[in-house]
Short mmCIF file of C-alpha atoms in Angstrom, two decimals:
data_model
loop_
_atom_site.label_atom_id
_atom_site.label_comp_id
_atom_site.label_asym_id
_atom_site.label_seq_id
_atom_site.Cartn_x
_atom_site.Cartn_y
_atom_site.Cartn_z
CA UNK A 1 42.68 89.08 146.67
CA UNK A 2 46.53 88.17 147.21
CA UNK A 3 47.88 87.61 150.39
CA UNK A 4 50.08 90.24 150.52
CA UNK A 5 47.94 92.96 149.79
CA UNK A 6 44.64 91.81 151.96
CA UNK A 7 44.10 94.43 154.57
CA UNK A 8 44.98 92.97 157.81
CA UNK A 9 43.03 92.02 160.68
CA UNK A 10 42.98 94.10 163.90
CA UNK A 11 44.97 91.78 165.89
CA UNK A 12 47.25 91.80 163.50
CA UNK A 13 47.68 95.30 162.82
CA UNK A 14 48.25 95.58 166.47
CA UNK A 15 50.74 93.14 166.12
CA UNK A 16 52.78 95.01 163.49
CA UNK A 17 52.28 98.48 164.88
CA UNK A 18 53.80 97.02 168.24
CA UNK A 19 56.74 95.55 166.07
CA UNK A 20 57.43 98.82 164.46
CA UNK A 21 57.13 100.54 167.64
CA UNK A 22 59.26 98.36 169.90
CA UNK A 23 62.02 98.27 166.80
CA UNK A 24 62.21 102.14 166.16
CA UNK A 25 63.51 101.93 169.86
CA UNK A 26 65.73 98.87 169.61
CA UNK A 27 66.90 100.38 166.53
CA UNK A 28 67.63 103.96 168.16
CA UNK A 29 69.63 102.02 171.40
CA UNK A 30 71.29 99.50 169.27
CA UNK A 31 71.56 100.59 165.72
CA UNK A 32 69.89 99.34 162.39
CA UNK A 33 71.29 96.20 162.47
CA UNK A 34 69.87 95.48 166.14
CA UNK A 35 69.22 91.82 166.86
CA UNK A 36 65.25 90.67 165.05
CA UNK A 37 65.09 88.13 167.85
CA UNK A 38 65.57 90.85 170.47
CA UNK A 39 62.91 92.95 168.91
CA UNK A 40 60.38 90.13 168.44
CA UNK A 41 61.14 89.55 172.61
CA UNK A 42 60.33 92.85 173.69
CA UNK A 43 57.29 92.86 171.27
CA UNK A 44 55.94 90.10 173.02
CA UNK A 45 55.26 88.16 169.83
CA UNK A 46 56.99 85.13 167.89
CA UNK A 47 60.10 85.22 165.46
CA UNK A 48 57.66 83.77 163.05
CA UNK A 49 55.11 86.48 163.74
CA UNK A 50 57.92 89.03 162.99
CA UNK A 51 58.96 87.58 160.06
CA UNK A 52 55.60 86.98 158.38
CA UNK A 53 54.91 91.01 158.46
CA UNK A 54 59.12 92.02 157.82
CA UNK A 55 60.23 88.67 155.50
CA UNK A 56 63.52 91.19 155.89
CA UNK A 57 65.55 93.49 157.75
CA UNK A 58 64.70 96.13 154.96
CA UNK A 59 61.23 95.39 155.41
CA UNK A 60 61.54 96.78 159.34
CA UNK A 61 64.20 99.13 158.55
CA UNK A 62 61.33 100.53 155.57
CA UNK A 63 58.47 100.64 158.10
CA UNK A 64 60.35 102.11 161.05
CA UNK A 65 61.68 105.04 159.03
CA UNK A 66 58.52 105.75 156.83
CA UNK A 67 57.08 105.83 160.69
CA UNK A 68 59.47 107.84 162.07
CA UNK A 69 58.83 110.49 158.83
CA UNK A 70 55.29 110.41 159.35
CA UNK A 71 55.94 111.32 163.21
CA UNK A 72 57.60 114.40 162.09
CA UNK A 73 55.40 115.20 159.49
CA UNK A 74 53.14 115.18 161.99
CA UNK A 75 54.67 117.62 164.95
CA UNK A 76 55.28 119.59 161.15
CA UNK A 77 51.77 119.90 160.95
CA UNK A 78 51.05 120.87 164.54
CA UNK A 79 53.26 123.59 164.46
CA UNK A 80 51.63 125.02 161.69
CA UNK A 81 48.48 124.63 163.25
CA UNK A 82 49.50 126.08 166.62
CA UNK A 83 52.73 128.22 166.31
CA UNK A 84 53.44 131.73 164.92
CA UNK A 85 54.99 131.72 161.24
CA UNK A 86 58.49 132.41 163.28
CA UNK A 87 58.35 129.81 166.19
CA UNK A 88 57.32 127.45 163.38
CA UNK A 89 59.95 127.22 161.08
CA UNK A 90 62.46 127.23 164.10
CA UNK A 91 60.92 124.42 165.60
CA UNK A 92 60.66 122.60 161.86
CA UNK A 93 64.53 123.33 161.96
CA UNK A 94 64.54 121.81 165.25
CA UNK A 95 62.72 118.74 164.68
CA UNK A 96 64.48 117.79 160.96
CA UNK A 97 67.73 118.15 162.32
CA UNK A 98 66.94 115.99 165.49
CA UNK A 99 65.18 113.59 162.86
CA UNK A 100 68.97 113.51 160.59
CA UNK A 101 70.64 112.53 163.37
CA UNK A 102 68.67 110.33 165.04
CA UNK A 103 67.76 108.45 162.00
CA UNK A 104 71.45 108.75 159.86
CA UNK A 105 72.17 105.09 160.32
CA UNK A 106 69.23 103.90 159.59
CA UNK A 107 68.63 105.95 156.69
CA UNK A 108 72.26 104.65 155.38
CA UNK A 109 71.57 101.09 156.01
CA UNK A 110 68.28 101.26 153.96
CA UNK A 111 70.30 103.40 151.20
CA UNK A 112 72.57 100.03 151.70
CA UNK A 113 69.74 97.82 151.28
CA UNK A 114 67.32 99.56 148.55
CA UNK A 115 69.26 102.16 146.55
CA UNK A 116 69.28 105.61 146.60
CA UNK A 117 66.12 105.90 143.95
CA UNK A 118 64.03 103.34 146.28
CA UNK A 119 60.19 103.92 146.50
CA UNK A 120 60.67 104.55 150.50
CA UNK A 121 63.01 107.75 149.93
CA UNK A 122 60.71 109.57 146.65
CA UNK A 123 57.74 109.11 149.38
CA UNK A 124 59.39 110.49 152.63
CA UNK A 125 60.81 113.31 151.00
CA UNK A 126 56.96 114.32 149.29
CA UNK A 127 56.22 114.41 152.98
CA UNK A 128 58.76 116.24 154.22
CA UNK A 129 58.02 118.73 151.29
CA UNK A 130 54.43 119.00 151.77
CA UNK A 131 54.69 119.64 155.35
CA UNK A 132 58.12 121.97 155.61
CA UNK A 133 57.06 123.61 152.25
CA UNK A 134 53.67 124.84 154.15
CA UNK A 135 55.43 125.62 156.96
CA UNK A 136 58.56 127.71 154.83
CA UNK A 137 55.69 129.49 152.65
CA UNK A 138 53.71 130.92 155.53
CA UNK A 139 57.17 132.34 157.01
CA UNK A 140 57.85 133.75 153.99
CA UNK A 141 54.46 135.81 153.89
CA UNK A 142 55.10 136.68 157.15
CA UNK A 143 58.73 138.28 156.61
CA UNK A 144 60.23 135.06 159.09
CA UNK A 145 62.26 133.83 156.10
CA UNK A 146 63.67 135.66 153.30
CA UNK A 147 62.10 135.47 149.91
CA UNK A 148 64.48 132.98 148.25
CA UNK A 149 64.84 130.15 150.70
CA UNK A 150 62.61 127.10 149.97
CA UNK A 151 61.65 123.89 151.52
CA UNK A 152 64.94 122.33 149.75
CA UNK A 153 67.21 124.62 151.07
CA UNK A 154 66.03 124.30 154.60
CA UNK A 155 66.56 120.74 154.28
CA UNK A 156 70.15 121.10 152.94
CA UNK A 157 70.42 123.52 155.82
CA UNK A 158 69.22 120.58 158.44
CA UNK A 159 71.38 118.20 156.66
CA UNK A 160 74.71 120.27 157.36
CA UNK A 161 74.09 121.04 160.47
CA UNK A 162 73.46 117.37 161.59
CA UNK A 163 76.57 116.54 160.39
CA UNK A 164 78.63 118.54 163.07
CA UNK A 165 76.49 115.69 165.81
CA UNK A 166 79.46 113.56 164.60
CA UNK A 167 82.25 116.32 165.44
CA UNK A 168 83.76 116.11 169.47
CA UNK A 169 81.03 118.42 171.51
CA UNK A 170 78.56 117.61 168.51
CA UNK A 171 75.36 118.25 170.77
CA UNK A 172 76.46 121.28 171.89
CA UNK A 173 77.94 122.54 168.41
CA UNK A 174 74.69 122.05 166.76
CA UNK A 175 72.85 123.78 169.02
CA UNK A 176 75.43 126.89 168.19
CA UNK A 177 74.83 126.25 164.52
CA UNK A 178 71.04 126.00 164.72
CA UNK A 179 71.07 129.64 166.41
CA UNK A 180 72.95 130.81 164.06
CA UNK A 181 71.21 129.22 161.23
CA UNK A 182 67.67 130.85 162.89
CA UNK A 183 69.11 134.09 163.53
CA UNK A 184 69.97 134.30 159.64
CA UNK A 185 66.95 132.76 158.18
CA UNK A 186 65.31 135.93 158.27
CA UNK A 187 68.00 137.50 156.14
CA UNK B 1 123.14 113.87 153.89
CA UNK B 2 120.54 110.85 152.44
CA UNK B 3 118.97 111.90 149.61
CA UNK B 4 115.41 112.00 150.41
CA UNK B 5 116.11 115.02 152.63
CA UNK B 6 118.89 116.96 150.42
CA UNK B 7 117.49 120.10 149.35
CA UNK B 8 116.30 120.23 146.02
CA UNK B 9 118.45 122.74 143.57
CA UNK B 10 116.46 125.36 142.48
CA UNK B 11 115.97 123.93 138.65
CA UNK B 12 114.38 120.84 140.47
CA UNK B 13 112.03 123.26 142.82
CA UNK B 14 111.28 125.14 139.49
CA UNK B 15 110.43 122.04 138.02
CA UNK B 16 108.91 120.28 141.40
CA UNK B 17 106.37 123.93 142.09
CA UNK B 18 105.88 123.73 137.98
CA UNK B 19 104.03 120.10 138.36
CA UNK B 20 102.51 121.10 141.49
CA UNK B 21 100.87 124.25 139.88
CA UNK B 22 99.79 121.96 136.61
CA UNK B 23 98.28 119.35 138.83
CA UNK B 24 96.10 121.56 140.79
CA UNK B 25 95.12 122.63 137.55
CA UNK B 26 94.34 119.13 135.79
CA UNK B 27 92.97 117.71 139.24
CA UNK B 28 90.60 120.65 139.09
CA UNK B 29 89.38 119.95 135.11
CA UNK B 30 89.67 115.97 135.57
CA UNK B 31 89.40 115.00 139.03
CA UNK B 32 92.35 113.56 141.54
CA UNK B 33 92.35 110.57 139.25
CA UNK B 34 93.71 112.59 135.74
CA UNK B 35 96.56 110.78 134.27
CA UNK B 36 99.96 111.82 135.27
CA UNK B 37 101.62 111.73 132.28
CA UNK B 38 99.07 114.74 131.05
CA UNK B 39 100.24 116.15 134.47
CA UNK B 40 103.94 115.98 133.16
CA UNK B 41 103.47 117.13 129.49
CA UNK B 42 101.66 120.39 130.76
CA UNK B 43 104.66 120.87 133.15
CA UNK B 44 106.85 120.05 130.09
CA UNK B 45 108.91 117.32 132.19
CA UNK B 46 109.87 113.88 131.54
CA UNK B 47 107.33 111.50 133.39
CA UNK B 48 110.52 110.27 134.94
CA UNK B 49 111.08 113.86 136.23
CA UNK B 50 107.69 114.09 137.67
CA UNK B 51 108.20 110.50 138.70
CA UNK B 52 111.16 110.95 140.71
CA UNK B 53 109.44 114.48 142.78
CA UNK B 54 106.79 112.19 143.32
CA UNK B 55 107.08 108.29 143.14
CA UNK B 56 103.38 107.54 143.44
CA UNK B 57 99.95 109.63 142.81
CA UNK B 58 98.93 110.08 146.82
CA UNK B 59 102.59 111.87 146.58
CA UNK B 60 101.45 114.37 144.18
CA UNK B 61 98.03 114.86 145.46
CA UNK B 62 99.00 115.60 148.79
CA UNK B 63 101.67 117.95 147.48
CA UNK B 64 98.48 119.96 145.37
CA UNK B 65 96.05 119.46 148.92
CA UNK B 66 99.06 121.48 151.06
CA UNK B 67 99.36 123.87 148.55
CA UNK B 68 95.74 124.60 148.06
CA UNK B 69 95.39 125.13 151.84
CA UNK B 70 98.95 127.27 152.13
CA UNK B 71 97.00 129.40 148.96
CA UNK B 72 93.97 129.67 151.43
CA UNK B 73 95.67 130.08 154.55
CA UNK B 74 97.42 133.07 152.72
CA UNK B 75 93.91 134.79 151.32
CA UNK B 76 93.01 134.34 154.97
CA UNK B 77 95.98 136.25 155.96
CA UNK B 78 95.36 139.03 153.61
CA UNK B 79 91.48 139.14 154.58
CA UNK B 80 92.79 139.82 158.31
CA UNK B 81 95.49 142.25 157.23
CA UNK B 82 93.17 144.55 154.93
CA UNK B 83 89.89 144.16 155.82
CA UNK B 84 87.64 144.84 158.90
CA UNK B 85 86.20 141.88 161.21
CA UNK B 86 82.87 141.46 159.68
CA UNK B 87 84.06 141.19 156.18
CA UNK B 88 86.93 139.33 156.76
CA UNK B 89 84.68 136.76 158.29
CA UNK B 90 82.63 136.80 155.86
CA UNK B 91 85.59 136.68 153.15
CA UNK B 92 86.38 133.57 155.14
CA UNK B 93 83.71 131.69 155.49
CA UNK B 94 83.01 131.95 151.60
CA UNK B 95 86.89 131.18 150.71
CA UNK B 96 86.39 127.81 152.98
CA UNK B 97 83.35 126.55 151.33
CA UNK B 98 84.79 127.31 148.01
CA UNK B 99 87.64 125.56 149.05
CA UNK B 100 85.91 122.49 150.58
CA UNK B 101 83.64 122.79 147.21
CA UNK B 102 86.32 122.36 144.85
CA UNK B 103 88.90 120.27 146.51
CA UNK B 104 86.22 117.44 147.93
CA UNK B 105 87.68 114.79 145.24
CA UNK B 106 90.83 115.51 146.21
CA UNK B 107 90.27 114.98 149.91
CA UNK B 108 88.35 111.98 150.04
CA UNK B 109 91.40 110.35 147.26
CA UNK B 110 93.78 111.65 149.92
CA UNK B 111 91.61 109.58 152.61
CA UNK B 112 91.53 106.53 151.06
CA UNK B 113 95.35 106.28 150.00
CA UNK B 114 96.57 107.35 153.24
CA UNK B 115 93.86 107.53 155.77
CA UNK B 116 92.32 109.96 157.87
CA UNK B 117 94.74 110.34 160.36
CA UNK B 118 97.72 111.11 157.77
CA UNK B 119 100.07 114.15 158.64
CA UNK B 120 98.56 116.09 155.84
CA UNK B 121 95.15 116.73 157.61
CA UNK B 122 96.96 117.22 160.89
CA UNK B 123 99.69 119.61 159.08
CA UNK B 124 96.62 121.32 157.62
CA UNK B 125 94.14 121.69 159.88
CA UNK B 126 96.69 123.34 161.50
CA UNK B 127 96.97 126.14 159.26
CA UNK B 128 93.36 126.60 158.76
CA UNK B 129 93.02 126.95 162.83
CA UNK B 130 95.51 129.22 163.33
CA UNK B 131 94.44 131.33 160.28
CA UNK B 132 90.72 131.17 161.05
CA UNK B 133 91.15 131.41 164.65
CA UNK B 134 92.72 134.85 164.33
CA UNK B 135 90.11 135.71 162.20
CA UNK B 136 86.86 134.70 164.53
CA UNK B 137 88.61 136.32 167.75
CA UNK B 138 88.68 139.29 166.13
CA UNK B 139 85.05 139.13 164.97
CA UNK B 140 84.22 138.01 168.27
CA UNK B 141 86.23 140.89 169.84
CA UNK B 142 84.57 143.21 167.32
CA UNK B 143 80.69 141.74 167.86
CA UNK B 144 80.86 140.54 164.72
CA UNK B 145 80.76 136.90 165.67
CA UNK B 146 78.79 135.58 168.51
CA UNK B 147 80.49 134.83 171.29
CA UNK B 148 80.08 131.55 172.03
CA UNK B 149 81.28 130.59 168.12
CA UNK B 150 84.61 129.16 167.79
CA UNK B 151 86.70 128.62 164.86
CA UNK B 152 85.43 125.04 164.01
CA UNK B 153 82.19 125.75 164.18
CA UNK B 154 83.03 127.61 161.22
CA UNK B 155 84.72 125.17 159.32
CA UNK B 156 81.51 122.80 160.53
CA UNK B 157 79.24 125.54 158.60
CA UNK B 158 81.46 125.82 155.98
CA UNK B 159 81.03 122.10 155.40
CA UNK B 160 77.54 121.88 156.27
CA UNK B 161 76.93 124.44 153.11
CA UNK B 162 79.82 122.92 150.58
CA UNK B 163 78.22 119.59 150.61
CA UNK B 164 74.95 121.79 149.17
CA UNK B 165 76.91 122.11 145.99
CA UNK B 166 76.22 118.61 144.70
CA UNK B 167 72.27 119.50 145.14
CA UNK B 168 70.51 120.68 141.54
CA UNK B 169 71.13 124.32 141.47
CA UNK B 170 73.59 123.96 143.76
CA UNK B 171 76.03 126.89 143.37
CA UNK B 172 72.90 129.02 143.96
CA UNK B 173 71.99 127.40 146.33
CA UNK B 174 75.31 126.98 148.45
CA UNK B 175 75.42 130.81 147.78
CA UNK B 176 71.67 131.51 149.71
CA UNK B 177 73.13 129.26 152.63
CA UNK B 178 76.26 131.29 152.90
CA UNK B 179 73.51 134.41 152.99
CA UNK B 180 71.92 132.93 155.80
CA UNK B 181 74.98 131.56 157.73
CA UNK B 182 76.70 135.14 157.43
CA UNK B 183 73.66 137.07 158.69
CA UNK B 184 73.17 134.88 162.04
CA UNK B 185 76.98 134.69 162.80
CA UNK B 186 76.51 137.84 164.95
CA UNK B 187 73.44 136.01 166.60
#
């Protein structure tokens, strides 16, 4: 088997998950482009270690946001299990737009790094799409969302309202656009 | 008097509004990059004619951007003037995404010649304030707006949905947000 694709060993997996972890912080204080050396430091492991799992910045910047999608995915998937059709698709609203705007520079630094058409983005949006387009169906059978939205537009709808973070008062303005957004969803 | 701020006789304003009205229209077909000397033989001027109104392109285009506002500022006017709050809102909020839709080439050429904090996006954010502001405090006055909504939280939606347009099936889709937006704008 090659090296690079030989499942690792639990020690090591912990080492990586630990890396990813402590860098989707460092990353969130500090930006994309936060020091390696400072991550490796509060990971409690070596330069070396870091760079044998990330050879590259990409490589972190990849695994942090494919984490961070998988997260959401995830509180996607428990609001589906757990929430009314309604509360559910507000609280999918909720959570992409938190996700846009915590995660804009990072997402442009790995469009800087990889492309636009890179592996990383094809996968995180088939996530996104499973999990909102469950979560956007349901609402639909349930009269929550009128009959010609889809999982697309409610991510275009996310998208331009993160945006406005950016504006003076952002926090406060998206907040305002998010109720309005929710109050209309049902049409 | 110096010359740069004699007034123009009216042949030359015929001839300056002429090349104005033709480059809004070749912008539109061929972007803010089209050649000038199309822009001229439209406006059936010398190139020296439209040379001397406007010594360099960023001239020209900013002359088209304050016109397309003034032209939007004035349907703005005419929404408030003949039509009742909730539909002039509405009429609003549709003429700025249009707006933002078809003149996003133009603005971002206009930002990199002369930067974002040029006269001509002071000078015209202006307008749109003043115009849209009337327009909102009525609405809000009239419940047709929520209160807490303020006139650049409009233009923020109106951005969030234009930049829809560049999606596949955008124009329908920019036209569901708008659906959306206008229903929840009474919260």
């Amino acid at each position: 088997v090659p090296a690079v694709t030989r499942p690792l060993r639990a020690d090591a997996r912990r080492n990586r998950d630990r890396i990813v972890a402590v860098a989707q912080e460092v990353f969130a204080e500090q930006g994309a482009g936060a020091s390696l050396d400072e991550v490796a430091r509060r990971a409690g492991v070596g330069a070396g270690t870091l760079y044998r799992h990330f050879p590259n910045r990409a490589a972190l910047q990849e695994a942090v946001y494919r984490g961070a999608v998988e997260e959401l995915a995830g509180l996607g998937r428990t609001l589906l299990d757990t929430r009314g059709a309604a509360p559910a698709v507000e609280g999918w609203m909720r959570l992409l737009v938190a996700h846009m705007v915590a995660r804009r520079g990072l997402a442009e630094a790995l469009v800087d790094a990889l492309g636009k058409t890179s592996g990383v983005f094809a996968d995180t949006h088939r996530v996104l799409h499973e999990t909102g387009g469950a979560i956007v169906e349901r609402a639909r059978a349930a009269g929550a969302v009128r009959d010609d939205l889809d999982q697309r537009d409610l991510l275009w709808m996310a998208h331009g309202v993160s945006l406005a973070a950016e504006s003076d008062g952002g926090e406060a303005r998206v907040e305002r656009m998010l109720t309005v957004l929710i109050a209309g969803l049902a049409g």
